[in-house]
Short mmCIF file of C-alpha atoms in Angstrom, two decimals:
data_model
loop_
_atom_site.label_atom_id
_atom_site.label_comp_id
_atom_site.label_asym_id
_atom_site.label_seq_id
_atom_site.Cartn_x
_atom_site.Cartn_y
_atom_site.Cartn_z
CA UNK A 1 88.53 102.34 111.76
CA UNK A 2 89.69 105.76 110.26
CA UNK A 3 93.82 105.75 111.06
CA UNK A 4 95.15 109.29 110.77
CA UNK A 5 98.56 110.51 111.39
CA UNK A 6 99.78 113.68 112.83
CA UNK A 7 102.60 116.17 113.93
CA UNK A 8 105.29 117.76 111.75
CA UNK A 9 107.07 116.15 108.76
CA UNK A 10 109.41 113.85 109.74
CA UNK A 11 107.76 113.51 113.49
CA UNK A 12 104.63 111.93 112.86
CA UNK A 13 102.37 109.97 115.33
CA UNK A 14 99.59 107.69 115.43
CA UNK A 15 96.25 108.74 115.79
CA UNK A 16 92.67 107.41 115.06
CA UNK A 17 89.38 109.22 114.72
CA UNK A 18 86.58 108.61 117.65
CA UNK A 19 82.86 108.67 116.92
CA UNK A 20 82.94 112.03 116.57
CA UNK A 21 85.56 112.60 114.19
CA UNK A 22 87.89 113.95 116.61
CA UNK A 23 91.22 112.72 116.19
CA UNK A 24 92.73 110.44 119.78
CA UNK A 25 96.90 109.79 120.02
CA UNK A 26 97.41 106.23 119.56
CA UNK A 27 101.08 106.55 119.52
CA UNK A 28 101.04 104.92 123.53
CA UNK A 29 100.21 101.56 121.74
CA UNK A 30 101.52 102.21 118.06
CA UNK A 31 103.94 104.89 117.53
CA UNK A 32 103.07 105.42 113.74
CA UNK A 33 100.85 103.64 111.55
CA UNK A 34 103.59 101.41 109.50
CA UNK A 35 103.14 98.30 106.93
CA UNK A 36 103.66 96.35 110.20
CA UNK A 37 99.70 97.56 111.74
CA UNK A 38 98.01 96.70 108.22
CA UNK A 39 98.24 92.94 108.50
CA UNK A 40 94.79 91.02 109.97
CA UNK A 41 95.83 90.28 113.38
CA UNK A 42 97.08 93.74 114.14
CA UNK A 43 94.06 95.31 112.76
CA UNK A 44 92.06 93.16 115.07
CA UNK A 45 93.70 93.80 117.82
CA UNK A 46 93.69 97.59 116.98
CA UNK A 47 89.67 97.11 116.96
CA UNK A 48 89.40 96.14 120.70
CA UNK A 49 90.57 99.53 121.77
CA UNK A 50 88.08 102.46 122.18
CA UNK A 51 88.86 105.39 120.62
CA UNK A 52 87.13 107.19 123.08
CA UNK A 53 89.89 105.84 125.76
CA UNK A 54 92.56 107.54 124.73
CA UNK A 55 93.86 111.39 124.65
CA UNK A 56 92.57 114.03 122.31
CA UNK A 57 95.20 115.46 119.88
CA UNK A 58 95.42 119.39 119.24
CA UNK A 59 93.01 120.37 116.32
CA UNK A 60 95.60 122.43 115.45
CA UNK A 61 98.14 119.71 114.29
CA UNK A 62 99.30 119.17 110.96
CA UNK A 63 97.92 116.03 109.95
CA UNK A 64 100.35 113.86 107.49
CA UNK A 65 100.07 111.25 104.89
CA UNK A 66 97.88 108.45 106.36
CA UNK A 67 100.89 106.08 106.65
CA UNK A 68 104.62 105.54 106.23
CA UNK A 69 107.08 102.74 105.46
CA UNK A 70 105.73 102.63 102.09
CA UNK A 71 107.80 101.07 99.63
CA UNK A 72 106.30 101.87 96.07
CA UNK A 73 103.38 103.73 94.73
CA UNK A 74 101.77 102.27 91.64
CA UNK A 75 99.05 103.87 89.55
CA UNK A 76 96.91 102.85 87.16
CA UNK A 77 96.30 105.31 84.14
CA UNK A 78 93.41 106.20 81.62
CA UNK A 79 91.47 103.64 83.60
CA UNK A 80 87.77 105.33 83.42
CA UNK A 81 86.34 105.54 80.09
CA UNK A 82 85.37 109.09 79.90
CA UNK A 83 88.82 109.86 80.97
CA UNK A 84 90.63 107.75 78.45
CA UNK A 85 88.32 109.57 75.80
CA UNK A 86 89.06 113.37 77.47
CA UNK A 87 92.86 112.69 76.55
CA UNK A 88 92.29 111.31 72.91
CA UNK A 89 93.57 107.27 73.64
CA UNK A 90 91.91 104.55 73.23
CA UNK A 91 90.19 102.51 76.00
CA UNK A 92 93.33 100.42 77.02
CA UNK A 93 92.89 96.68 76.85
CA UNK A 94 95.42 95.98 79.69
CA UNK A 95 95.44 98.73 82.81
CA UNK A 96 98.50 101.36 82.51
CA UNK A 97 100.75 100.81 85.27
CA UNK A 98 103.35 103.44 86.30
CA UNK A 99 105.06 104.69 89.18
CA UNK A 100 105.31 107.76 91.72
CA UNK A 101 108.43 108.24 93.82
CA UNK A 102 107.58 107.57 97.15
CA UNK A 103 109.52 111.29 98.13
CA UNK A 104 106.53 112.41 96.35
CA UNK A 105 104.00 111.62 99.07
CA UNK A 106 102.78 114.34 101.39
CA UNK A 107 99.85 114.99 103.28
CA UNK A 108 96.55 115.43 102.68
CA UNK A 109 96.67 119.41 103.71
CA UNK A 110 100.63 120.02 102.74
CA UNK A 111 100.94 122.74 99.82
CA UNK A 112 101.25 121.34 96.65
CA UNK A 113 104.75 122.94 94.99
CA UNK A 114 104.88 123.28 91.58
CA UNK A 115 108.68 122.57 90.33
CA UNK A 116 111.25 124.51 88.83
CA UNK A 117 110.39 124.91 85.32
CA UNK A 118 106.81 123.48 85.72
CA UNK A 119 104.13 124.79 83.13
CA UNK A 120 101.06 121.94 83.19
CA UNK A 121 100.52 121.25 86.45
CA UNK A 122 97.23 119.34 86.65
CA UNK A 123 94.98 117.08 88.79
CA UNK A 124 93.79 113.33 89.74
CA UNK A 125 91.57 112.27 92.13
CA UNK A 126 91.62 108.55 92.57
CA UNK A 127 90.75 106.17 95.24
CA UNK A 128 93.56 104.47 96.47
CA UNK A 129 94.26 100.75 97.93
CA UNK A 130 96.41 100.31 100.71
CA UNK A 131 97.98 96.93 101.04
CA UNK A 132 98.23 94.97 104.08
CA UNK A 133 99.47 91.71 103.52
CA UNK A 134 102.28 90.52 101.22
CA UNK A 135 100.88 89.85 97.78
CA UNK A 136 102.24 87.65 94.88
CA UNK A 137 100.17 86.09 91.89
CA UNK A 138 96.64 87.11 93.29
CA UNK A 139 93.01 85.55 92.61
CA UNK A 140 90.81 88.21 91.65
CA UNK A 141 88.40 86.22 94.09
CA UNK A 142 91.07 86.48 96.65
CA UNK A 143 91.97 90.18 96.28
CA UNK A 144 90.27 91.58 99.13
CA UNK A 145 92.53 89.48 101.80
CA UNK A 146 95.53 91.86 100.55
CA UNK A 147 93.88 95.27 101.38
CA UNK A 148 94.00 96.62 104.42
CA UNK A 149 92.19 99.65 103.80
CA UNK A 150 91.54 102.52 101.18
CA UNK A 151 92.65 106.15 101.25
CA UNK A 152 91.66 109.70 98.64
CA UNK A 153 94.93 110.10 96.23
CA UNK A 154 95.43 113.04 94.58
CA UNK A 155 98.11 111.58 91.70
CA UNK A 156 99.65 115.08 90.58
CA UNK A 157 101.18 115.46 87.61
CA UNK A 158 103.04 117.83 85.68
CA UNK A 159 102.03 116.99 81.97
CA UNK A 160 105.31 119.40 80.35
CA UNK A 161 107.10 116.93 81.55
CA UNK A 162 105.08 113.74 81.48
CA UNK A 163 104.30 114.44 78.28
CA UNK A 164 106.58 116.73 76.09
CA UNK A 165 109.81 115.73 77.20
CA UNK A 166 109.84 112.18 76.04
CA UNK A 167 110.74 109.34 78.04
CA UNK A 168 107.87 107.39 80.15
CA UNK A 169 105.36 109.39 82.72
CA UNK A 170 107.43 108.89 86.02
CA UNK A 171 108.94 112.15 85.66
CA UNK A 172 105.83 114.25 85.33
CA UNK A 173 104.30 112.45 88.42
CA UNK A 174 107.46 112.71 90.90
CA UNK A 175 107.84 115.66 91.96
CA UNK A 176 107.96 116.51 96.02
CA UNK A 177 103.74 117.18 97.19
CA UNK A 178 102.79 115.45 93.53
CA UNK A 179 101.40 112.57 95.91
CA UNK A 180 99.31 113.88 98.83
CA UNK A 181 97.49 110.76 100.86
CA UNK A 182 94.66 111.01 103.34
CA UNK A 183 93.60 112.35 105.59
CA UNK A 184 92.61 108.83 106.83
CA UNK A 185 93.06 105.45 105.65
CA UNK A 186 89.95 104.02 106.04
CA UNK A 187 90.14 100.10 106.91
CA UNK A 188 88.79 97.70 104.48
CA UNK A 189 85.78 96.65 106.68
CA UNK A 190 84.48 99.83 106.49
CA UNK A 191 83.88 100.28 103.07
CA UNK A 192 81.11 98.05 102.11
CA UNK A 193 81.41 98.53 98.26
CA UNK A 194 85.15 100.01 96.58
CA UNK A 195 83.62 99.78 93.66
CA UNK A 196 80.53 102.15 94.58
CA UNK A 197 82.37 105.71 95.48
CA UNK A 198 81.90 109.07 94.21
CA UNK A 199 84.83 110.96 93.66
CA UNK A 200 85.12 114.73 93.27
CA UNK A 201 87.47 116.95 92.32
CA UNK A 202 87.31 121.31 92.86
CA UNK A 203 90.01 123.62 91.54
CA UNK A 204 89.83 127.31 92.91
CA UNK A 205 85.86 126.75 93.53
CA UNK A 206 85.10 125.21 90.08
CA UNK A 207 84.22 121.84 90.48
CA UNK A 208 86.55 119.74 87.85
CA UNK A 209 85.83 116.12 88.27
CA UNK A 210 82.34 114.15 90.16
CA UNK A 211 82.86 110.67 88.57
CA UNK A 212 81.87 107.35 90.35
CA UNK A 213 84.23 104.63 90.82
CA UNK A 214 81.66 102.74 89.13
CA UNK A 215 83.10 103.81 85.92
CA UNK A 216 86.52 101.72 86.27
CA UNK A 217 87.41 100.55 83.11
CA UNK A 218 89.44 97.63 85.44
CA UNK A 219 87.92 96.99 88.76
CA UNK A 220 90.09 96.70 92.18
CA UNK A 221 89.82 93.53 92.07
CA UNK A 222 91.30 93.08 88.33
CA UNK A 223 94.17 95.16 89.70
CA UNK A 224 95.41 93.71 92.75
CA UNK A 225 95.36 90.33 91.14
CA UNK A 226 97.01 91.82 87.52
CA UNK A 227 99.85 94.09 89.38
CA UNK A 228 100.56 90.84 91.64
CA UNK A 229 101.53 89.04 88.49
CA UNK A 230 104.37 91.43 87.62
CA UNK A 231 105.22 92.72 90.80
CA UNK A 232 105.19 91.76 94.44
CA UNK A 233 102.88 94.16 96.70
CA UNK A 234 104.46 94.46 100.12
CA UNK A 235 102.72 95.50 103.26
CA UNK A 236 102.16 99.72 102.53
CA UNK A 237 102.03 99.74 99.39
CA UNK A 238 99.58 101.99 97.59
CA UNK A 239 97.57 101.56 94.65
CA UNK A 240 95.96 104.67 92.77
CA UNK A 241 93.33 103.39 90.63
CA UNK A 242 92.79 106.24 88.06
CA UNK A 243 91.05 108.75 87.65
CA UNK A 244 87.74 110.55 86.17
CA UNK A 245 87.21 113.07 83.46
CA UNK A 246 87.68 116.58 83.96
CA UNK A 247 91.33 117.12 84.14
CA UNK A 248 93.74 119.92 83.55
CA UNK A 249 95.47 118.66 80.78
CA UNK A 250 91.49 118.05 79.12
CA UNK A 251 90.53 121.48 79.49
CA UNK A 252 93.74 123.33 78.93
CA UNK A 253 93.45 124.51 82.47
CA UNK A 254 96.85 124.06 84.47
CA UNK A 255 97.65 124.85 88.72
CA UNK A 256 98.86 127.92 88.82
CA UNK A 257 100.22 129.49 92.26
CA UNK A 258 97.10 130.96 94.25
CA UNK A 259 94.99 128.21 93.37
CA UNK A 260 93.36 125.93 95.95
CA UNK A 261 92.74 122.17 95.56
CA UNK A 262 89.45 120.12 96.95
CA UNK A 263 89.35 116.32 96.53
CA UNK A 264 86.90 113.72 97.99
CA UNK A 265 86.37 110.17 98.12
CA UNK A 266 83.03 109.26 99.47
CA UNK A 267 83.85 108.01 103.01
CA UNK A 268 87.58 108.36 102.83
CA UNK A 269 87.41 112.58 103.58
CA UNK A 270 88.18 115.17 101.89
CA UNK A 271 92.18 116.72 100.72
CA UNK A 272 92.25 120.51 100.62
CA UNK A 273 95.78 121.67 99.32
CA UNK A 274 97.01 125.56 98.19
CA UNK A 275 99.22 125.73 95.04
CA UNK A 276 102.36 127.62 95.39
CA UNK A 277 105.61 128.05 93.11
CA UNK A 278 109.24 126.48 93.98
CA UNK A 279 111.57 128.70 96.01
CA UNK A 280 114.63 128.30 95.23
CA UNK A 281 116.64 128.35 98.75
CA UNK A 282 120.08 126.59 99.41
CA UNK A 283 119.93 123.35 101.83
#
C-alpha cells in the first residue's frame, strides 16, 4: 500500500493511492495516518479495503508529510562510503546517530525556507524507515517486524551552522522545511529489497546525487537493531539512513533562493521542493 496524506498544514487527512496512482480519501475509516495504523493488525486490516472503493481526492490538494504523531527523527550520518570520503572523515566504525526536530518535518512539495542568517544550505537524499511497532534491544534477524514501511527523506541541513558554529549537528539540521517526508510511505511488503534502491538527487536541473542504497556502509538491518540498543523506537518514528555523494557542502555548491529541489527513492516517489529565503513577518 502507498499511504499519502493530504489537505492544508495542520488539517491533514488520510488518503491512499489506487492502481492508478490516483490518490482515494481514507479519512471515513482512518482520519490521518498516525503511529496507531503502522502496527500489523491495522495494516492488515487496511489491506482488505479497495482503494478503488472509496472517493477521489482533488489533484489539486496539497499533499503533506506521509504521517504524523511522530515522536523523534533519527539519522544516520556519513553512512555511504563515497560520502564519508566527499566530506574528508573516515569511514565510521559505529553509524553516526543524530537528531532532527520533529517541527522540522514538512511535506514532500512544501518550500524549503532557508533561515535567518543561513549561508550553506545543502542537500540529502536518504531512504527512510518508518517504524511500526515498539522497538527495544532488536535482533538484526528480527528487524524487519519493527518497520512498517519506508518513505524518500530529504535530511536538510544548513552546514554554517552544523558545522562552524560549534556544538553537535542538531542545529544545522532543525530548521522548519529542513525535513520534508513523502509523498507516500510505502508499506514494508512492498518493497522486496531496502537494501536494493537507487536514490537520486537534482538541484536546479543538475543532477547532484544517483547512489544505490547498496552502498550503506551499515545496512537497515544493522540500524534498527543498533539504535534499539540506545534508544527505544516508538510507533512513527523515522529513521534516515544517510546519504550518497554529491552534496552541497562537497562541491561548494549551497541552496540559494530560486533554486528547485528533485529527490527520488526508487519506488517510494519522487519530492520536488522550491528554495526560498525567510521572511521575517510578526506572529
Amino acid at each position: 500500500m502507498k499511504l499519502v496524506r493530504y489537505g492544508q498544514p495542520g488539517r491533514e487527512k488520510a488518503g491512499i493511492l489506487d492502481q492508478d496512482g490516483r490518490v482515494r480519501d481514507l479519512s471515513g475509516i482512518h482520519a490521518d495516518i498516525t503511529p496507531e495504523l503502522l502496527a500489523p493488525e491495522a495494516l492488515s486490516r487496511l489491506r482488505g479495503i479497495a482503494p478503488e472503493s472509496l472517493p477521489l481526492v482533488d489533484e489539486g490538494e496539497r499533499i503533506g508529510p506521509c504521517l504524523t504523531g511522530t515522536s523523534k527523527v533519527v539519522c544516520i550520518g556519513l553512512n555511504y562510503r563515497d560520502h564519508a570520503r566527499e566530506t574528508g572523515k573516515p569511514i565510521p566504525s559505529e553509524p553516526v546517530v543524530f537528531m532532527k526536530a520533529t517541527t522540522s518535518i514538512s511535506g514532500p512539495y512544501d518550500d524549503v525556507v532557508l533561515p535567518k542568517g543561513a549561508e550553506k544550505g545543502d542537500w540529502e537524499v536518504e531512504l527512510g524507515l518508518v517504524i511500526g511497532q515498539k522497538a527495544q534491544y532488536v535482533a538484526e534477524e528480527d528487524w524487519q517486524r519493527y518497520v512498517a514501511g519506508y518513505c524518500v527523506v530529504n535530511d536538510v541541513s544548513e552546514r554554517a551552522f552544523q558545522v562552524e558554529r560549534g556544538g553537535q549537528w542538531v542545529k544545522g539540521k532543525s530548521s522548519d522545511t529542513f525535513c520534508p517526508l513523502g509523498p507516500w510511505l510505502v508499506t514494508a511488503d512492498e518493497v522486496a529489497d531496502p537494501q536494493n534502491l537507487e536514490l537520486t538527487a537534482e538541484v536546479s536541473g543538475e543532477i547532484m546525487q544517483a547512489g544505490s542504497t547498496s552502498e550503506m556502509i551499515f545496512d537497515c538491518a544493522h540500524v534498527v537493531a543498533y539504535l534499539s540498543r540506545f534508544m527505544t523506537l516508538l510507533p512513527g518514528d523515522v529513521i534516515a539512513t544517510g546519504t550518497p555523494a554529491g552534496v552541497g557542502f562537497a562541491r561548494n555548491r549551497f541552496l540559494k533562493p530560486g533554486d528547485s529541489l528533485r529527490l527520488s527513492v526508487a519506488g517510494l516517489g519522487e519530492q520536488r521542493q522550491q528554495v526560498v529565503a525567510h521572511e521575517d513577518r510578526r506572529s
